[in-house]
Coordinates of C-alpha atoms in Angstrom, one line a residue:
Chain A
M1 CA 18.0 -25.7 13.7
N2 CA 16.2 -27.3 16.8
V3 CA 14.5 -24.0 17.1
L4 CA 11.8 -25.3 14.6
T5 CA 11.5 -29.1 15.8
D6 CA 11.3 -27.8 19.5
N7 CA 8.8 -25.2 19.1
F8 CA 6.8 -26.5 16.1
S9 CA 3.6 -25.8 17.8
T10 CA 4.3 -22.2 18.6
F11 CA 5.5 -21.7 14.9
A12 CA 2.3 -23.5 13.6
K13 CA 0.2 -21.3 15.9
G14 CA 1.8 -18.2 14.5
F15 CA 1.7 -19.5 10.9
L16 CA -2.0 -20.3 11.2
G17 CA -2.7 -16.9 12.7
T18 CA -1.1 -15.2 9.8
V19 CA -2.9 -17.3 7.3
E20 CA -6.2 -16.8 9.2
L21 CA -5.6 -13.1 9.2
T22 CA -4.7 -13.0 5.5
V23 CA -7.7 -15.0 4.5
Y24 CA -10.2 -13.0 6.4
A25 CA -8.8 -9.6 5.6
S26 CA -8.6 -10.6 1.8
A27 CA -12.2 -11.4 1.8
L28 CA -13.1 -8.1 3.4
A29 CA -10.7 -6.3 1.0
L30 CA -12.2 -7.9 -2.0
V31 CA -15.8 -7.2 -1.0
L32 CA -15.1 -3.6 0.1
G33 CA -12.8 -3.0 -2.9
F34 CA -15.5 -4.2 -5.3
L35 CA -18.0 -1.9 -3.7
M36 CA -15.8 1.1 -3.8
A37 CA -14.9 0.3 -7.4
S38 CA -18.5 0.4 -8.4
F39 CA -19.1 3.5 -6.3
R40 CA -16.1 5.1 -8.3
V41 CA -17.7 4.2 -11.8
A42 CA -21.3 5.1 -10.6
P43 CA -23.2 7.7 -12.4
V44 CA -24.3 9.1 -9.1
A45 CA -21.8 12.0 -8.1
S46 CA -21.9 11.7 -4.4
L47 CA -21.1 7.9 -4.5
R48 CA -18.2 8.6 -6.7
A49 CA -16.8 11.3 -4.4
F50 CA -17.1 8.9 -1.5
G51 CA -15.2 6.2 -3.3
T52 CA -12.5 8.7 -4.3
A53 CA -12.3 9.9 -0.7
W54 CA -12.0 6.5 0.6
V55 CA -9.3 5.5 -1.7
T56 CA -7.3 8.7 -1.5
V57 CA -7.2 8.8 2.2
L58 CA -6.5 5.1 2.8
R59 CA -3.8 4.7 0.0
N60 CA -2.0 7.6 1.8
T61 CA -2.5 6.4 5.4
P62 CA 0.5 4.7 7.0
L63 CA -0.7 1.1 8.0
T64 CA 0.9 1.4 11.5
L65 CA -1.1 4.6 11.9
L66 CA -4.3 2.9 11.0
F67 CA -3.5 -0.1 13.2
F68 CA -2.9 2.4 16.0
A69 CA -6.1 4.3 15.4
V70 CA -8.3 1.0 15.2
L71 CA -6.8 -1.2 17.8
L72 CA -5.9 1.5 20.4
G73 CA -8.3 4.3 19.4
L74 CA -11.4 2.6 18.7
P75 CA -11.9 1.0 22.3
R76 CA -11.7 4.6 23.7
F77 CA -14.8 5.3 21.4
G78 CA -16.8 2.8 23.2
L79 CA -16.3 0.3 20.6
V80 CA -14.6 -3.0 22.1
L81 CA -13.9 -5.9 19.9
P82 CA -11.2 -8.8 20.0
F83 CA -7.9 -7.5 18.7
E84 CA -8.1 -10.1 15.8
V85 CA -11.4 -8.5 14.5
F86 CA -9.9 -5.1 14.8
A87 CA -6.7 -6.4 12.9
V88 CA -9.0 -7.8 10.0
L89 CA -10.8 -4.6 9.8
A90 CA -7.7 -2.3 9.6
L91 CA -5.9 -4.7 7.0
G92 CA -9.1 -5.1 4.9
C93 CA -10.1 -1.5 4.8
Y94 CA -6.5 -0.5 3.9
T95 CA -6.1 -3.3 1.2
S96 CA -9.6 -2.5 -0.1
A97 CA -8.3 1.0 -1.5
F98 CA -5.6 -0.8 -3.6
I99 CA -8.0 -3.6 -4.7
C100 CA -10.5 -0.9 -5.7
E101 CA -8.1 0.9 -8.0
A102 CA -6.9 -2.4 -9.6
L103 CA -10.6 -3.4 -10.3
R104 CA -11.3 0.2 -11.7
S105 CA -8.2 0.2 -14.0
G106 CA -9.6 -3.3 -15.0
I107 CA -12.9 -1.9 -16.0
N108 CA -11.0 0.8 -17.8
T109 CA -9.0 -1.6 -20.0
V110 CA -12.3 -2.8 -21.6
P111 CA -12.4 -0.7 -24.8
R112 CA -15.5 1.6 -25.0
G113 CA -16.7 0.1 -28.2
Q114 CA -17.5 -3.1 -26.6
G115 CA -20.2 -1.5 -24.4
E116 CA -21.5 0.3 -27.5
A117 CA -21.5 -2.8 -29.6
A118 CA -23.4 -4.7 -26.8
R119 CA -26.1 -2.0 -26.6
S120 CA -26.4 -1.7 -30.3
L121 CA -27.2 -5.4 -30.2
G122 CA -30.1 -4.4 -27.9
M123 CA -28.7 -5.7 -24.7
T124 CA -29.8 -4.0 -21.5
F125 CA -27.4 -2.4 -19.1
E126 CA -27.5 -5.3 -17.0
Q127 CA -26.6 -7.7 -19.8
T128 CA -23.8 -5.5 -21.1
L129 CA -22.3 -5.3 -17.7
S130 CA -22.6 -8.8 -16.6
V131 CA -22.1 -10.5 -19.9
V132 CA -19.7 -8.2 -21.9
V133 CA -17.8 -5.9 -19.5
L134 CA -17.3 -7.4 -16.1
P135 CA -15.9 -10.8 -17.4
Q136 CA -13.1 -9.1 -19.3
A137 CA -12.4 -6.7 -16.6
F138 CA -12.0 -9.6 -14.0
R139 CA -9.6 -11.4 -16.3
S140 CA -7.4 -8.4 -16.8
V141 CA -7.2 -7.6 -13.0
I142 CA -6.0 -11.1 -11.9
S143 CA -2.3 -10.3 -11.5
P144 CA -2.5 -6.9 -10.0
V145 CA -5.1 -8.2 -7.4
G146 CA -2.7 -11.1 -6.7
S147 CA 0.1 -8.7 -6.0
T148 CA -2.0 -6.7 -3.7
L149 CA -3.0 -9.7 -1.7
I150 CA 0.6 -10.7 -1.5
A151 CA 1.3 -7.4 0.0
L152 CA -1.5 -7.9 2.4
A153 CA 0.0 -11.2 3.5
K154 CA 3.3 -9.3 4.3
N155 CA 1.5 -6.3 5.8
S156 CA -0.3 -8.7 8.4
A157 CA 3.1 -8.7 10.0
I158 CA 2.3 -5.3 11.6
A159 CA -0.6 -6.9 13.4
G160 CA 1.9 -9.0 15.3
A161 CA 3.4 -6.0 16.8
F162 CA 0.1 -5.0 18.1
S163 CA 0.0 -8.4 20.0
V164 CA -2.3 -10.2 17.6
N165 CA -1.3 -13.9 17.3
E166 CA 0.7 -14.2 14.1
L167 CA 3.9 -15.4 12.7
L168 CA 6.3 -12.5 13.5
G169 CA 5.0 -12.4 16.9
T170 CA 6.4 -15.9 17.7
Y171 CA 9.9 -14.3 17.9
K172 CA 9.0 -12.8 21.3
T173 CA 7.9 -16.2 22.9
L174 CA 11.0 -17.9 21.6
S175 CA 13.5 -15.3 22.5
E176 CA 12.2 -15.2 25.9
L177 CA 12.7 -19.1 26.0
G178 CA 16.3 -18.3 25.1
Y179 CA 16.5 -19.9 21.7
N180 CA 18.9 -18.6 18.9
I181 CA 17.2 -15.5 17.7
V182 CA 18.8 -15.5 14.2
W183 CA 17.4 -19.1 13.5
T184 CA 14.0 -18.1 14.7
F185 CA 14.0 -15.3 12.2
V186 CA 15.2 -17.7 9.4
W187 CA 12.1 -19.9 10.1
I188 CA 9.8 -16.9 10.3
A189 CA 11.1 -15.8 6.9
V190 CA 10.5 -19.2 5.5
G191 CA 6.9 -19.0 6.9
Y192 CA 6.3 -15.8 5.0
L193 CA 7.9 -17.2 1.8
I194 CA 5.5 -20.2 1.9
I195 CA 2.5 -17.9 2.3
T196 CA 3.6 -15.4 -0.4
L197 CA 4.6 -18.1 -2.8
T198 CA 1.2 -20.0 -2.3
I199 CA -0.8 -16.8 -3.1
S200 CA 1.5 -16.2 -6.1
A201 CA 1.2 -19.8 -7.3
I202 CA -2.6 -19.7 -7.0
F203 CA -2.8 -16.4 -8.9
N204 CA -0.4 -17.6 -11.6
F205 CA -2.7 -20.5 -12.1
L206 CA -5.8 -18.2 -12.4
E207 CA -3.9 -16.0 -14.7
R208 CA -3.0 -19.0 -17.0
R209 CA -6.4 -20.2 -16.8
W210 CA -8.3 -17.0 -17.4
G211 CA -6.0 -14.1 -17.9
V212 CA -6.1 -12.1 -21.1
A213 CA -3.0 -10.4 -22.9
R214 CA -4.1 -7.0 -23.9
Chain B
M1 CA -19.9 16.2 -14.4
T2 CA -21.1 12.7 -15.5
T3 CA -19.7 13.1 -18.9
K4 CA -16.1 12.5 -17.8
T5 CA -16.9 9.0 -16.5
L6 CA -19.0 8.3 -19.6
E7 CA -16.2 9.0 -21.8
A8 CA -13.7 6.8 -19.7
T9 CA -15.8 3.6 -19.4
A10 CA -17.9 1.2 -21.5
L11 CA -20.4 0.9 -18.7
Y12 CA -23.0 3.5 -19.4
D13 CA -25.0 4.9 -22.2
I14 CA -25.4 8.6 -22.4
P15 CA -28.5 9.1 -20.1
G16 CA -31.7 10.5 -21.3
P17 CA -33.9 13.0 -19.3
R18 CA -35.5 10.4 -17.3
T19 CA -32.6 8.6 -16.4
R20 CA -30.9 11.8 -15.4
Q21 CA -33.8 12.5 -13.1
R22 CA -33.3 8.9 -11.7
H23 CA -29.7 9.6 -11.2
R24 CA -30.5 12.8 -9.2
L25 CA -32.8 10.9 -7.1
Y26 CA -30.0 8.3 -6.4
G27 CA -27.7 11.2 -5.7
V28 CA -29.9 12.8 -3.1
L29 CA -30.7 9.5 -1.4
S30 CA -26.9 8.3 -1.2
T31 CA -26.0 11.9 -0.1
V32 CA -28.6 11.6 2.8
V33 CA -27.3 8.1 3.8
L34 CA -23.6 9.3 3.8
L35 CA -24.4 12.4 5.7
A36 CA -26.4 10.2 8.3
L37 CA -23.3 8.0 8.6
V38 CA -21.1 11.1 9.2
G39 CA -23.7 12.5 11.7
W40 CA -23.6 9.2 13.6
I41 CA -19.9 9.1 13.8
V42 CA -19.9 12.8 15.1
Y43 CA -22.8 12.0 17.7
L44 CA -20.7 9.0 19.0
L45 CA -17.7 11.3 19.2
F46 CA -19.7 13.7 21.4
D47 CA -21.3 10.9 23.2
T48 CA -18.1 9.4 24.5
G49 CA -16.8 12.7 25.5
Q50 CA -14.1 13.2 22.9
F51 CA -14.4 16.9 22.8
T52 CA -14.0 17.5 26.4
Y53 CA -11.5 20.1 27.6
T54 CA -9.2 17.7 29.5
K55 CA -8.7 15.6 26.4
W56 CA -7.5 18.5 24.1
M57 CA -5.8 20.4 26.9
P58 CA -2.3 18.6 26.2
F59 CA -2.0 20.3 22.8
E60 CA -2.0 23.7 24.4
Y61 CA 1.4 22.9 26.2
K62 CA 4.5 24.1 24.8
G63 CA 6.5 20.9 25.9
I64 CA 3.9 18.6 24.0
Q65 CA 3.9 20.6 21.0
E66 CA 7.8 20.5 21.1
L67 CA 7.5 16.6 21.7
L68 CA 5.4 16.2 18.5
L69 CA 7.5 18.4 16.5
R70 CA 10.5 16.4 17.5
G71 CA 8.7 13.4 16.6
L72 CA 7.9 14.9 13.1
G73 CA 11.4 15.8 12.6
N74 CA 12.6 12.2 13.5
T75 CA 10.1 11.0 10.9
L76 CA 11.4 13.2 8.3
K77 CA 15.0 12.5 9.2
A78 CA 14.4 8.7 8.9
F79 CA 12.6 9.2 5.5
G80 CA 15.3 11.5 4.2
I81 CA 18.1 9.1 5.0
A82 CA 16.2 6.0 3.9
A83 CA 15.2 7.8 0.6
V84 CA 18.8 8.6 -0.3
L85 CA 20.1 5.3 0.6
S86 CA 17.3 3.5 -1.1
L87 CA 18.1 5.4 -4.3
A88 CA 21.8 4.5 -4.1
L89 CA 21.0 0.7 -3.3
G90 CA 18.6 0.7 -6.1
G91 CA 21.0 2.1 -8.6
L92 CA 23.7 -0.4 -7.4
L93 CA 21.3 -3.4 -7.8
A94 CA 19.9 -2.3 -11.0
T95 CA 23.5 -2.0 -12.5
G96 CA 24.0 -5.5 -11.1
R97 CA 20.9 -6.8 -12.7
L98 CA 21.7 -5.3 -16.2
S99 CA 25.3 -6.6 -16.0
D100 CA 26.9 -8.5 -18.8
H101 CA 28.5 -10.9 -16.3
A102 CA 26.1 -13.7 -15.4
P103 CA 27.2 -14.2 -11.7
V104 CA 26.8 -10.5 -10.9
R105 CA 23.3 -10.7 -12.4
W106 CA 22.5 -13.8 -10.6
V107 CA 23.4 -12.4 -7.1
A108 CA 21.6 -8.9 -7.7
T109 CA 18.5 -10.9 -8.8
L110 CA 18.6 -13.1 -5.7
V111 CA 19.0 -9.9 -3.5
V112 CA 16.3 -8.1 -5.2
E113 CA 13.8 -11.0 -5.1
F114 CA 14.5 -12.0 -1.6
F115 CA 14.2 -8.4 -0.1
R116 CA 11.0 -7.8 -2.0
A117 CA 9.4 -10.9 -0.9
M118 CA 10.1 -10.3 2.9
P119 CA 7.7 -8.2 4.9
V120 CA 9.7 -5.0 5.6
L121 CA 8.7 -5.3 9.5
V122 CA 10.4 -8.7 9.7
M123 CA 13.8 -7.2 8.2
I124 CA 13.4 -4.2 10.6
F125 CA 12.8 -6.5 13.5
F126 CA 15.6 -8.8 12.6
I127 CA 18.1 -5.9 12.3
F128 CA 16.7 -4.5 15.6
V129 CA 16.3 -7.7 17.7
A130 CA 18.9 -10.1 16.4
L131 CA 21.7 -7.8 15.3
K132 CA 21.0 -5.4 18.3
V133 CA 21.3 -2.4 16.1
Q134 CA 19.9 1.0 17.4
P135 CA 16.3 2.0 16.4
L136 CA 17.1 4.6 13.8
P137 CA 19.8 2.6 11.8
A138 CA 17.6 -0.4 12.1
L139 CA 14.5 1.4 10.6
V140 CA 16.6 3.0 8.0
A141 CA 18.4 -0.3 7.0
G142 CA 15.1 -2.1 6.7
L143 CA 13.6 0.6 4.6
T144 CA 16.6 0.9 2.5
L145 CA 16.9 -2.9 1.8
Y146 CA 13.0 -3.1 0.9
N147 CA 12.7 0.1 -1.1
G148 CA 16.1 -0.2 -2.7
S149 CA 15.2 -3.6 -4.0
V150 CA 11.8 -2.2 -5.5
L151 CA 13.6 0.8 -6.9
A152 CA 16.0 -1.4 -8.6
E153 CA 13.3 -3.1 -10.5
V154 CA 11.9 0.4 -11.3
F155 CA 15.3 1.3 -12.7
R156 CA 15.8 -1.8 -14.6
S157 CA 12.4 -1.8 -16.3
G158 CA 13.0 1.9 -17.0
V159 CA 16.2 1.2 -18.9
E160 CA 14.7 -1.7 -20.6
S161 CA 11.7 0.4 -21.8
V162 CA 13.8 2.6 -24.0
E163 CA 13.4 1.4 -27.6
R164 CA 15.7 -1.2 -28.6
G165 CA 16.8 0.7 -31.6
Q166 CA 18.3 3.4 -29.4
R167 CA 20.7 0.9 -27.9
E168 CA 21.6 -0.6 -31.2
A169 CA 22.1 2.7 -32.9
A170 CA 24.5 3.8 -30.0
F171 CA 26.4 0.4 -30.2
A172 CA 26.6 0.8 -33.9
L173 CA 28.2 4.2 -33.6
G174 CA 30.9 2.3 -31.6
M175 CA 30.0 3.3 -28.1
R176 CA 31.0 1.1 -25.2
K177 CA 28.3 -0.2 -22.9
T178 CA 29.1 2.4 -20.2
Q179 CA 28.8 5.1 -22.7
V180 CA 25.5 3.7 -24.1
M181 CA 24.1 3.5 -20.5
A182 CA 25.3 6.8 -19.5
H183 CA 24.7 8.9 -22.5
V184 CA 21.6 7.3 -24.2
L185 CA 19.7 4.9 -22.2
V186 CA 19.8 6.4 -18.6
P187 CA 18.9 10.1 -19.4
Q188 CA 15.7 8.9 -21.3
A189 CA 14.8 6.2 -18.8
V190 CA 14.9 8.6 -15.8
R191 CA 12.3 11.0 -17.1
A192 CA 9.9 8.1 -17.7
M193 CA 10.9 6.6 -14.3
L194 CA 10.4 9.7 -12.2
P195 CA 6.7 9.2 -11.2
A196 CA 7.2 5.6 -10.3
I197 CA 10.3 6.6 -8.1
I198 CA 8.4 9.3 -6.3
S199 CA 5.4 7.0 -5.7
Q200 CA 7.8 4.5 -4.2
L201 CA 9.1 7.2 -1.9
V202 CA 5.6 7.6 -0.6
V203 CA 5.7 4.0 0.3
A204 CA 9.1 4.7 2.2
L205 CA 7.6 7.7 4.1
K206 CA 4.5 5.7 4.9
D207 CA 6.7 2.8 6.3
T208 CA 8.8 5.2 8.6
S209 CA 5.8 4.8 10.9
L210 CA 7.0 1.2 11.5
G211 CA 9.8 3.0 13.6
Y212 CA 7.1 3.2 16.4
L213 CA 7.1 -0.5 16.6
I214 CA 10.8 -0.6 17.5
T215 CA 10.6 2.4 19.9
Y216 CA 12.1 4.8 17.5
E217 CA 11.0 8.2 18.8
E218 CA 9.1 9.4 15.7
F219 CA 5.8 11.1 15.2
L220 CA 3.4 8.3 16.0
H221 CA 5.6 7.4 19.0
A222 CA 5.2 11.0 20.2
G223 CA 1.4 10.6 19.7
K224 CA 1.3 7.3 21.7
L225 CA 3.2 9.1 24.7
I226 CA 0.5 11.7 24.7
A227 CA -2.4 9.4 24.1
S228 CA -1.5 7.1 27.0
N229 CA -1.2 9.9 29.5
L230 CA -3.8 9.5 32.5
D231 CA -3.6 13.2 33.4
Y232 CA -5.3 14.1 30.2
D233 CA -7.9 11.2 30.5
L234 CA -6.1 9.0 27.8
P235 CA -6.7 11.2 24.8
F236 CA -6.3 8.5 22.1
I237 CA -9.1 9.8 19.7
P238 CA -8.0 13.6 19.8
V239 CA -4.3 12.3 19.2
V240 CA -5.4 10.3 16.3
M241 CA -7.5 13.4 15.1
V242 CA -4.4 15.5 15.2
I243 CA -1.6 13.3 14.0
S244 CA -3.4 11.5 11.1
P245 CA -4.2 14.5 9.0
I246 CA -0.4 15.6 9.1
Y247 CA 0.8 12.1 8.1
I248 CA -1.8 11.5 5.5
G249 CA -1.2 15.1 4.2
M250 CA 2.4 14.6 3.8
C251 CA 1.9 11.5 1.9
M252 CA -0.8 12.9 -0.3
L253 CA 1.4 15.9 -1.1
L254 CA 4.2 13.5 -2.3
S255 CA 1.5 11.4 -4.4
W256 CA 0.1 14.6 -5.9
F257 CA 3.7 15.5 -6.9
A258 CA 4.2 12.1 -8.4
Q259 CA 0.9 12.6 -10.4
W260 CA 1.9 16.0 -11.5
V261 CA 5.3 14.7 -12.6
S262 CA 3.5 12.1 -14.5
R263 CA 1.0 14.2 -16.3
R264 CA 3.9 16.6 -17.3
E265 CA 5.7 13.7 -18.8
Q266 CA 2.7 12.4 -20.8
R267 CA 2.6 15.9 -22.4
S268 CA 6.2 15.7 -23.3
P269 CA 6.9 14.6 -26.8
K270 CA 10.5 13.3 -25.7
T271 CA 8.8 10.6 -23.4
E272 CA 5.9 9.6 -25.4
A273 CA 7.2 6.1 -26.4
V274 CA 8.5 5.1 -22.8
E275 CA 6.2 4.4 -20.0
V276 CA 7.4 2.6 -16.9
A277 CA 5.1 0.5 -14.8
A278 CA 5.6 0.7 -11.2
A279 CA 7.4 -2.5 -9.6
E280 CA 4.9 -4.6 -7.6
P281 CA 5.4 -5.1 -3.9
G282 CA 5.1 -8.9 -4.4
T283 CA 7.2 -11.3 -6.0
L284 CA 7.1 -13.6 -9.1
L285 CA 4.0 -11.8 -10.6
P286 CA 4.0 -9.7 -13.8
R287 CA 3.9 -6.0 -13.3
G288 CA 0.7 -3.9 -13.6
G289 CA -1.2 -1.0 -12.3
P290 CA -0.9 2.7 -12.4
P291 CA 2.7 3.9 -12.1
T292 CA 1.9 6.9 -10.0
A293 CA -0.1 5.5 -7.1
P294 CA 1.6 4.4 -3.7
R295 CA 1.5 0.7 -3.3
P296 CA 0.4 -1.3 -0.3

């Protein structure tokens, strides 16, 4: 029990590391995911092909391999950045593939007739997209995007094994100090539960507020 | 080629001749940009000397090829054991969650929700570090607990997705619960669940690479051994270029198999009414998303 009280600062540092990693990687994943989703529904074939390749490759890549390639491989390529930045890049790109698919399935849930109706009212393409289709698409993807971001928070644990400061990594420091390893893990588990439950609560709130039942 | 998207979304009107011309222009421009990007990466690879002979030499040696093959074998071994055990655990937990006895249901629900909420790596590290288990059993146990719990949800939602009338009719004929399950519900549910099960196995296959982090001698571990060898001028990039296509290829094959099964199921009139969404990796959120895709 005193593992937590004695080492509160170590835990807090790891916890904040995980939160930071999750927030930055989520932002990157959402931006990239949106970009890839728009590529995948674009009328231009080469962009669609690029989006499809991005999603297919990243969805089938083991995250550990991606971390290995980015954190250990890219520096050999002449690209040297702090490990934290690399970790955000790897996590963000990996998750963007899943975000992209969630958004795309959201766009596909909007019935085709809605777009046709909007156009028959004389709306331009921009109006159809921004006033009719996208608002509905966003509302129907709230919960899948939430699950994906929860998975991101859980996946960020892998970054700790590649010596990025985050929650799981704290076990090394504490076991070297000779603390009870089982209790250390209990508190690490509690830390992850706090993070995932918070994301879950945020998205449940958004879902109640804006979600649509289809 | 554009017509397929046009039918699928509400986004675009059917383009006229001028729009089509504009789209062609965009197509050419974006192709040029993408090719330039690829060219730049290839240039960087050459510029930093990734194609020098020393860096690719290790792959010519028999010992190193065997090392890689052994690693691949270990990956597949961990995957095979974890897959079988996850299916077994998933079946057990799903039975628990569908039980008529409330305490059994509660325990199963608690187990399922807890193991789905934990990062799988935390479980693997806990078993490896705190319980001092060998790398292979630790990896397999972690994968089994996580994927078993997710599969339990897949099984449960599969059984529950079979139309209510079927269960009622079977009970009305005087069948006991076990008989209803074994003869009526499960056979129908399995067909509908199959794509979701296979795509969960893709997740298990991907996660075997976590074994690298607990010094299990799998494929990535073999790659790391070669990559950090000074004699070959630290061939990190060549190693990534050799092992990632194999890893990604294996996962893609399994994903495609899931999609193929799913398409076959959709054509089959027997399963028309039943569709199982994949259980989500997170917790406490409603399900959603396509059933055949591997999850994060």
